[in-house]
Short mmCIF file of C-alpha atoms in Angstrom, two decimals:
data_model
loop_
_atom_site.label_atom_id
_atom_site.label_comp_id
_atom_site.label_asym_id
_atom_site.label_seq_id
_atom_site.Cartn_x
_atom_site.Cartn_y
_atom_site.Cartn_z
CA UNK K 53 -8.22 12.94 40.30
CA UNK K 54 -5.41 10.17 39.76
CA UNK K 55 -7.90 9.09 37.10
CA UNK K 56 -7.87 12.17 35.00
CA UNK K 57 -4.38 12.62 35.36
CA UNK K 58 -3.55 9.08 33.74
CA UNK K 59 -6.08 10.03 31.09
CA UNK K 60 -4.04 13.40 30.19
CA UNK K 61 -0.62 11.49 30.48
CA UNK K 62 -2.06 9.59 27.83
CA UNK K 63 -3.76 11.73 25.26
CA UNK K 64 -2.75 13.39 22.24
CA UNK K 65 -0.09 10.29 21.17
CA UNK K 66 -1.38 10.58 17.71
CA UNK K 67 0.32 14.31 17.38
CA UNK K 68 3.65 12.69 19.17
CA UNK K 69 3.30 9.66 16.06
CA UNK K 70 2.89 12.45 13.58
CA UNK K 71 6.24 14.30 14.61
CA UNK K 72 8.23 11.48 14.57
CA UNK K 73 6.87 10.23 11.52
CA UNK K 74 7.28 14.04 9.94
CA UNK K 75 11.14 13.72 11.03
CA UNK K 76 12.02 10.11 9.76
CA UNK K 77 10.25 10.98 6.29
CA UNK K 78 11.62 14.18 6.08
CA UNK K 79 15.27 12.61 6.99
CA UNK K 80 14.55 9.87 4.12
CA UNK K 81 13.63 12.17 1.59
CA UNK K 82 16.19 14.26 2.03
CA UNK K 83 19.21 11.50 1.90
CA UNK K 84 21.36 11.87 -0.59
CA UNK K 85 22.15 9.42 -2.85
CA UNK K 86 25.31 8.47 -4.15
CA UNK K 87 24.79 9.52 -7.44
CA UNK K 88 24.57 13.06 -6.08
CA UNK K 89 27.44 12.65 -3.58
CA UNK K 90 29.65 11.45 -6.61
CA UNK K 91 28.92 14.25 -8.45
CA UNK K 92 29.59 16.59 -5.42
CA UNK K 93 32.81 14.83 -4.81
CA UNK K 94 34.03 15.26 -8.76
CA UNK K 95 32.85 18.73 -8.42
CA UNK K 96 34.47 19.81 -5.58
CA UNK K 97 37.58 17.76 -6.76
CA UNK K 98 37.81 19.60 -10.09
CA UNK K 99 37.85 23.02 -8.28
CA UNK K 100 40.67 22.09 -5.65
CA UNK K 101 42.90 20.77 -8.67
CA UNK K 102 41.82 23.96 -10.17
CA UNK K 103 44.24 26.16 -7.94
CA UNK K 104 46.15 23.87 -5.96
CA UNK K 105 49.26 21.68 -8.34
CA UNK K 106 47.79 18.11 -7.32
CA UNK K 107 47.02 15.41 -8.70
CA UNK K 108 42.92 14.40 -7.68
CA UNK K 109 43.36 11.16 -6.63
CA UNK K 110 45.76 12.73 -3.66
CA UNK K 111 42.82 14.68 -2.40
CA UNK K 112 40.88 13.66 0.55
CA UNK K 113 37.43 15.95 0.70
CA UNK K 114 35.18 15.42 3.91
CA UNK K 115 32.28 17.01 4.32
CA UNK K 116 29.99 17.90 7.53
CA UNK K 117 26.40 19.13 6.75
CA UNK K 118 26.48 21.26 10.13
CA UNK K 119 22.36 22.52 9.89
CA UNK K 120 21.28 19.50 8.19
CA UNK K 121 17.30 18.48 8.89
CA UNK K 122 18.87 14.74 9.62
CA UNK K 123 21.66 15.35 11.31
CA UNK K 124 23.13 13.22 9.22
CA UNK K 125 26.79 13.34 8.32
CA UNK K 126 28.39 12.58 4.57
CA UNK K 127 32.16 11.81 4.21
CA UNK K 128 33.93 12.00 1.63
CA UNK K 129 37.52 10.09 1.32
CA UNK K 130 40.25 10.18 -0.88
CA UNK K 131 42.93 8.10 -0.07
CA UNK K 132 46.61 10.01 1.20
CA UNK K 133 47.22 12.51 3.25
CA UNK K 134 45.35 15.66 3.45
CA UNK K 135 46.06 19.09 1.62
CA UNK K 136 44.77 22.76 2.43
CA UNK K 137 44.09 24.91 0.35
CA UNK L 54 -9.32 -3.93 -22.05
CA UNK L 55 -9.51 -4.83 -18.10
CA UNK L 56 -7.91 -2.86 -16.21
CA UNK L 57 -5.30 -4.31 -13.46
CA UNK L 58 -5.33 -2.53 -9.97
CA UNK L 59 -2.53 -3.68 -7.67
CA UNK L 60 -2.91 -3.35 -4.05
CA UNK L 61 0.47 -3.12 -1.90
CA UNK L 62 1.83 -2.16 0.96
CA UNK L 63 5.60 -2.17 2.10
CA UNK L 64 4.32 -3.75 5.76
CA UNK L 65 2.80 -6.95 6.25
CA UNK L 66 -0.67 -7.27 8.13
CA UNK L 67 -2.04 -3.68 7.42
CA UNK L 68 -4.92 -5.53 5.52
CA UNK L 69 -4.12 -6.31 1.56
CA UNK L 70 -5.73 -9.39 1.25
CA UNK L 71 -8.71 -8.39 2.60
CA UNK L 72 -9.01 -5.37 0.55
CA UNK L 73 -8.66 -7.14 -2.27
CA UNK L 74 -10.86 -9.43 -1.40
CA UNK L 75 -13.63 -7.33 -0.62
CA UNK L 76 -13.11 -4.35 -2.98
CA UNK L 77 -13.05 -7.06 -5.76
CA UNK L 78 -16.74 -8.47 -4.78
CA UNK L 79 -17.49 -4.77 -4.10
CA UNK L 80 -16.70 -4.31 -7.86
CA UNK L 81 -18.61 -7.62 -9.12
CA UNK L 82 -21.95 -6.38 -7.05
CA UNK L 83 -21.44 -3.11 -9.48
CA UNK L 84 -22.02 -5.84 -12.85
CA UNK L 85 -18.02 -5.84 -13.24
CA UNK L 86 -16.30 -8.63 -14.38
CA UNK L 87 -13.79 -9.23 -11.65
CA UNK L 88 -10.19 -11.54 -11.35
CA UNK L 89 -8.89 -11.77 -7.81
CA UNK L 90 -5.29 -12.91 -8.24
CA UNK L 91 -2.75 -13.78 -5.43
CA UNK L 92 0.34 -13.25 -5.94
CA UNK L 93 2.01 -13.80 -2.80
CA UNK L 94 3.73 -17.44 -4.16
CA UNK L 95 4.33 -19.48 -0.96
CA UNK L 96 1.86 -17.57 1.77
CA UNK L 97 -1.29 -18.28 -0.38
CA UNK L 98 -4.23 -16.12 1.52
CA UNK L 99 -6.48 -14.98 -0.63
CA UNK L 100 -8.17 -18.41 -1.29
CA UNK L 101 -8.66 -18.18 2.81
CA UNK L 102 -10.10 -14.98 3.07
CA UNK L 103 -12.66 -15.64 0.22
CA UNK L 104 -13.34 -19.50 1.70
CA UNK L 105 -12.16 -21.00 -1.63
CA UNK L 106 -8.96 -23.12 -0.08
CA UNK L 107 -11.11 -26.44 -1.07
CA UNK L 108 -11.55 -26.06 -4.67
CA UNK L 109 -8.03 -25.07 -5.63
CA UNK L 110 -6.62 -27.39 -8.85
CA UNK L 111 -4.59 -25.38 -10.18
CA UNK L 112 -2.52 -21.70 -9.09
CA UNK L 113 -0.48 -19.31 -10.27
CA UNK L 114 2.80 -20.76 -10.62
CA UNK L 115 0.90 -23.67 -12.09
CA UNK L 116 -0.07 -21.12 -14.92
CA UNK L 117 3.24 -19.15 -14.68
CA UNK L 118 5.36 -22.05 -16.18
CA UNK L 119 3.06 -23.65 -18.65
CA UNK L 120 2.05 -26.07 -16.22
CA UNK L 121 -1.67 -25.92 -16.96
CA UNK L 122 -4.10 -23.24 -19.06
CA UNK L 123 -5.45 -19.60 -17.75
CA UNK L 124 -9.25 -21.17 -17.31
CA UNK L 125 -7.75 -24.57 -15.56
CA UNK L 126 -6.34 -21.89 -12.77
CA UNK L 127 -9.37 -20.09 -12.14
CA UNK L 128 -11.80 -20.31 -9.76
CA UNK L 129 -15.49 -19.06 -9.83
CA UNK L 130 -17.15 -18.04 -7.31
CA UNK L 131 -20.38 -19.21 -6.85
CA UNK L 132 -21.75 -16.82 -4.52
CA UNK L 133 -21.14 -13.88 -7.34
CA UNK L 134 -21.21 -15.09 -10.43
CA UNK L 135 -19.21 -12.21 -11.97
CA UNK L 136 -15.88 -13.17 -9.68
CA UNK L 137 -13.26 -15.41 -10.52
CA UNK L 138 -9.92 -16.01 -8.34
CA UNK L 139 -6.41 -17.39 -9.35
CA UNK L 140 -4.90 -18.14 -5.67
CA UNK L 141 -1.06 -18.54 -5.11
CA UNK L 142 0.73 -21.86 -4.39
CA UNK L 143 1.64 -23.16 -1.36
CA UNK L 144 5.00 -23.83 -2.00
CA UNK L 145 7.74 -21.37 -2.39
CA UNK L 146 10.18 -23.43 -4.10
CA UNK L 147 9.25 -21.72 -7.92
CA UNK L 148 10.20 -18.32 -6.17
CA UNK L 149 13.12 -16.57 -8.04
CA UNK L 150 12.16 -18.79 -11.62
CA UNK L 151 9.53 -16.50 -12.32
CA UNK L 152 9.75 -13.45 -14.78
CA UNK L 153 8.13 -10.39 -15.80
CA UNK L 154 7.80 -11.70 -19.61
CA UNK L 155 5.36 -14.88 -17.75
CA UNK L 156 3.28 -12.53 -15.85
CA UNK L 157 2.52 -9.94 -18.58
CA UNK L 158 1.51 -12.48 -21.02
CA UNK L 159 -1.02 -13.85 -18.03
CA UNK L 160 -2.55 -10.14 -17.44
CA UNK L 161 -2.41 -9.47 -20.96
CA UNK L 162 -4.30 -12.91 -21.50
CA UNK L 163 -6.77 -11.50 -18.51
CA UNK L 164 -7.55 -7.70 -19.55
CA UNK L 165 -9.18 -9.76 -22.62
CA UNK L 166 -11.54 -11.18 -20.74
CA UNK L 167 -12.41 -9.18 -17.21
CA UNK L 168 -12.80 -5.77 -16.29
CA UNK L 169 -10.85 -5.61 -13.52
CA UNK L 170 -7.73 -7.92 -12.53
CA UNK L 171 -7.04 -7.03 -9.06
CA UNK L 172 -3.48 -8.24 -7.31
CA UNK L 173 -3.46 -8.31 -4.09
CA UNK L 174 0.85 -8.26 -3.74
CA UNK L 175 3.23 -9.85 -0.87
CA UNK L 176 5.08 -7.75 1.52
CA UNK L 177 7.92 -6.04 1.02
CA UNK L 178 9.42 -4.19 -1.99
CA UNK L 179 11.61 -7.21 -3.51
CA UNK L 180 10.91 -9.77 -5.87
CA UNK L 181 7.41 -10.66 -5.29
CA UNK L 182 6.31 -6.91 -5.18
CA UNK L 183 7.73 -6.42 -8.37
CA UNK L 184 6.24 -8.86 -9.84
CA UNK L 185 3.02 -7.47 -8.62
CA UNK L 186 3.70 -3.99 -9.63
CA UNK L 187 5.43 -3.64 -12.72
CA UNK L 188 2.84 -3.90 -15.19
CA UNK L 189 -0.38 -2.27 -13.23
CA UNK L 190 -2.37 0.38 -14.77
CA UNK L 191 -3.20 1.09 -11.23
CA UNK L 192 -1.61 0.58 -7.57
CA UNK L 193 -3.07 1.09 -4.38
CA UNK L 194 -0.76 1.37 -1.49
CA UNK L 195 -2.51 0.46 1.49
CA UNK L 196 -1.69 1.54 5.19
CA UNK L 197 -3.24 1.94 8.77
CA UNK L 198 -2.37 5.17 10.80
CA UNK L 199 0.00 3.10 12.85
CA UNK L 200 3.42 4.53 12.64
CA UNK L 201 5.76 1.89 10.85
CA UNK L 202 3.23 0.83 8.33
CA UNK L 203 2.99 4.71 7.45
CA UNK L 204 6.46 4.83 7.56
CA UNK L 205 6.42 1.82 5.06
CA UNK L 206 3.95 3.12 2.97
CA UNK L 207 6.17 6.62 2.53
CA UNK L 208 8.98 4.33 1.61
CA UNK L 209 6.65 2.18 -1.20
CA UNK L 210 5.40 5.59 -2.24
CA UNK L 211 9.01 7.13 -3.08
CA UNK L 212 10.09 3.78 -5.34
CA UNK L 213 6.82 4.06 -6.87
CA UNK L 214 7.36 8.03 -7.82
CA UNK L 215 10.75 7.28 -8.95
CA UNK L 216 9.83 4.68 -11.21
CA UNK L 217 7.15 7.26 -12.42
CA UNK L 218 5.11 4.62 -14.41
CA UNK L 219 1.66 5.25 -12.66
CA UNK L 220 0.61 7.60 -10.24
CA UNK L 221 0.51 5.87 -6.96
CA UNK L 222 -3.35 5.91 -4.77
CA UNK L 223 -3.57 5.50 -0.76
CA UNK L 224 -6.08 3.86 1.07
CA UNK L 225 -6.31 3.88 4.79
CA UNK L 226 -7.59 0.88 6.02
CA UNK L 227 -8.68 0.17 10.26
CA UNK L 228 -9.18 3.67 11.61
CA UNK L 229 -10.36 3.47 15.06
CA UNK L 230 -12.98 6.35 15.61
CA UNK L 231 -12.69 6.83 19.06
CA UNK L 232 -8.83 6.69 19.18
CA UNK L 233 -8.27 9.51 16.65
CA UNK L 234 -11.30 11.37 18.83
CA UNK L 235 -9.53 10.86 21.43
CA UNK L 236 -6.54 12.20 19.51
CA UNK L 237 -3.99 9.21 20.34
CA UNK L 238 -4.51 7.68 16.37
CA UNK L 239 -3.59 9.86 13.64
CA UNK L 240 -6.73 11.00 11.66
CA UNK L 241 -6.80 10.85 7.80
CA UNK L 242 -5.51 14.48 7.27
CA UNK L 243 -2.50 13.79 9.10
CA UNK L 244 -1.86 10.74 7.00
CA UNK L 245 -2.41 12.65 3.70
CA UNK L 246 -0.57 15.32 4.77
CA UNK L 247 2.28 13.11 5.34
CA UNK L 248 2.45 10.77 2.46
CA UNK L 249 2.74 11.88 -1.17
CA UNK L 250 -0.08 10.15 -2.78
CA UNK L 251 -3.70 10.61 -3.51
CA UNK L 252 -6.27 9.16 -1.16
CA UNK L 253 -8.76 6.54 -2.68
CA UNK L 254 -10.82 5.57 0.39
CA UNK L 255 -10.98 4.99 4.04
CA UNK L 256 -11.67 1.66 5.50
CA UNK L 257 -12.96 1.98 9.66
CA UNK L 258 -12.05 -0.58 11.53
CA UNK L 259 -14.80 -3.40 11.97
CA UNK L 260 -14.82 -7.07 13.97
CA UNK L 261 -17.24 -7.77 11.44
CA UNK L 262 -14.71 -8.32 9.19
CA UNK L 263 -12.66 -11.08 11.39
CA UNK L 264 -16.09 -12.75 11.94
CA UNK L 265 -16.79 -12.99 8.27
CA UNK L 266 -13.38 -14.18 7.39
CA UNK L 267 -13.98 -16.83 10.25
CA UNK L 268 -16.64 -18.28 8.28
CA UNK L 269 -14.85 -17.49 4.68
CA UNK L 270 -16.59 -15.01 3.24
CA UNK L 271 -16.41 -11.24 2.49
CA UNK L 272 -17.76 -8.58 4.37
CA UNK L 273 -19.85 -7.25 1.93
CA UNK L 274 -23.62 -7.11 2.19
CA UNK L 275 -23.51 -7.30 6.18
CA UNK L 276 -24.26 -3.68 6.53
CA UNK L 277 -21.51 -2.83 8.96
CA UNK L 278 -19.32 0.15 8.93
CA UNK L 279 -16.32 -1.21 6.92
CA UNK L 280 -19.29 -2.55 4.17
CA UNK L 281 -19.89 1.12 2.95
CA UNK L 282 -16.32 2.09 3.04
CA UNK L 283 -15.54 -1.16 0.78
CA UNK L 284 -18.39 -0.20 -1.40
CA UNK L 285 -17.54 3.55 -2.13
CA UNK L 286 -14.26 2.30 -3.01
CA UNK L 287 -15.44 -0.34 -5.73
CA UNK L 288 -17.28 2.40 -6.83
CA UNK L 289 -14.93 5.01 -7.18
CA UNK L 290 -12.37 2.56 -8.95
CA UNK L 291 -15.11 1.97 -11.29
CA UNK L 292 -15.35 5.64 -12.45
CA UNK L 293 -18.09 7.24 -9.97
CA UNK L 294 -16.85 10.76 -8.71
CA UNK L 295 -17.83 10.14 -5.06
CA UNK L 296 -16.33 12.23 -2.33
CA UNK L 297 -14.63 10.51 1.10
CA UNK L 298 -17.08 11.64 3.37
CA UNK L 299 -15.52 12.68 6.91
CA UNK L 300 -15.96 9.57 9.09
CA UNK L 301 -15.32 11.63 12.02
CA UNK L 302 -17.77 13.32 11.92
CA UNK L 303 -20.18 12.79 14.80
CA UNK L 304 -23.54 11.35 14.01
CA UNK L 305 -26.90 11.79 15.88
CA UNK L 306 -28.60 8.59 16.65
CA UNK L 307 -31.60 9.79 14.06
CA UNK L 308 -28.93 9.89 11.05
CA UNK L 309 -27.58 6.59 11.73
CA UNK L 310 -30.76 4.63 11.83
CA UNK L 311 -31.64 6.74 8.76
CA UNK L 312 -28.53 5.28 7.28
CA UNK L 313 -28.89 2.16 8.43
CA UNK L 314 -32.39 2.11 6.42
CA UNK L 315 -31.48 3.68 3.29
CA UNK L 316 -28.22 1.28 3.25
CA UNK L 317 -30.95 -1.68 3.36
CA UNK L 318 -33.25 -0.50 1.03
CA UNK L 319 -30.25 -0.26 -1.41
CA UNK L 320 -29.27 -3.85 -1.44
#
């Protein structure tokens, strides 16, 4: 009985591996590189200097991917103080 | 024109050198001519694995910088007459003086004479790997199903796909039957299903392989299970449409012997 139970607690690691392994390479892919976060920043930049009188370089844009697949969190930073829009 | 088939890896130990080494006799049994060259400069192992380490002159850095001529660097193997090696040096003081310009004029100087040049590549995705990479007409990333060298191999695979130059192959080398049957290794699906690459072969795990390597030679022609997977894969780089046969699935007694027979009779 103890036997069998080790045995269970012990199977089926290879599925546990492929999860992880699904997440991390998932999370990797999906970075984004600064290339692509320069753009977004310029982007976003030219549309707040758009309708807001201010110069760009007094922007500060920060941005939280909320529902993410990594979790993972891009900022952003202008130097200055912050302006809302 | 030869054709040069780099085999790499992103993690260390996952078995490069001694796919190389026996995918490259595998290749000369088929009438190919084949070049073995190591290019990790500083951690020579190929020379090792093929029991060659006592009639080295002459290695690749030696040939890199002028130092001596192509033929003074290679070594033939007596045992196959159709297999040469250039091993590495021993030394890794040269590292960071060679260039790209050096190495292609050495392949180009190669794919005159042999078949197939096969690199077996250092660890890791700096220097030496470029070096290894950058002018293949072929490269073979290989992994086990253990987690970080998969995870390694995903992150070779991606600089290899952004490059774009060739299309990037995957073997999986050391499965452990009974552990994937058991269901604590990942099986081959899972692997392809995780990694962006097609797969070339499947290499089981085998002692025979650390026995042969004791005694310096390749595990090729000992009939063991690794033998045939080596062999299918010489023969499928040499052109042969041959499928990957599912090694898990589970064979009768009867078949095996039969196998066992008909394996014989081929040699």
């Amino acid at each position: 009985m103890i036997r069998k139970n080790r045995k269970n607690a012990k199977t089926h690691t290879g599925a546990v591996a492929k999860e992880r392994l699904k997440l991390m390479i998932d999370a990797q892919r999906q970075r984004l590189d600064d290339e692509t976060l320069d753009r977004i920043r310029q982007e976003i930049g030219a549309i707040i200097t758009k309708y807001v009188d201010i110069e760009p370089e007094n922007v500060e844009i920060k941005i939280i991917l909320k529902d993410y697949k990594s979790q993972e969190i891009c900022e952003i930073k202008r130097e200055t103080h912050v302006e809302t829009v | 024109m030869g054709e040069v088939i780099t085999f790499t890896s992103g993690k260390g130990g996952v078995g490069k050198t001694t796919t190389t080494a026996n995918v490259g006799v595998g290749l000369s049994l088929l009438d190919k001519k084949v070049v073995l060259v190591d290019t990790d400069i500083g951690l020579r192992n190929l020379d090792v694995v093929m029991g060659l380490e006592n009639r080295i002159l002459y290695n690749l850095v030696d040939v890199l910088t002028g130092r001596c001529r192509v033929r003074q660097a290679l070594i033939r193997d007596r045992r196959y007459p159709n297999l040469s090696i250039i091993p590495s040096s021993c030394s890794n003081e040269s590292k960071g003086k060679l260039n790209e310009k050096q190495m292609k004029a050495l392949l180009d100087d190669l794919r005159e004479e042999f078949d197939y040049i096969l690199i077996d590549s250092p660890a890791g995705i700096d220097e030496g790997f470029r070096l290894a990479t950058f002018d293949a007409d072929r490269i073979i990333v290989v992994t086990t199903p253990q987690i970080a060298a998969i995870h390694d191999a995903d992150c070779v695979l991606q600089l290899l796909h952004r490059e774009k130059k060739t299309e990037p192959f995957l073997l999986i080398n050391c499965v452990r039957r009974h552990m994937v049957r058991d269901g604590n290794m990942l099986d081959v699906p899972d692997i392809c299903e995780l990694l962006d690459a097609k797969l070339i072969g499947v290499v089981l795990e085998d002692e025979e392989v650390i026995i042969c390597q004791n005694h310096g030679e390749p595990v090729m022609g000992r009939h063991t299970a690794s033998e045939e997977c080596y062999r299918n894969i010489a023969r499928r780089l040499s052109g042969e449409e041959l499928e990957i046969p599912n090694y898990m699935r589970r064979q009768s007694i009867f078949s095996r012997i039969l196998l066992r027979n008909t394996a014989r009779k081929q040699v």
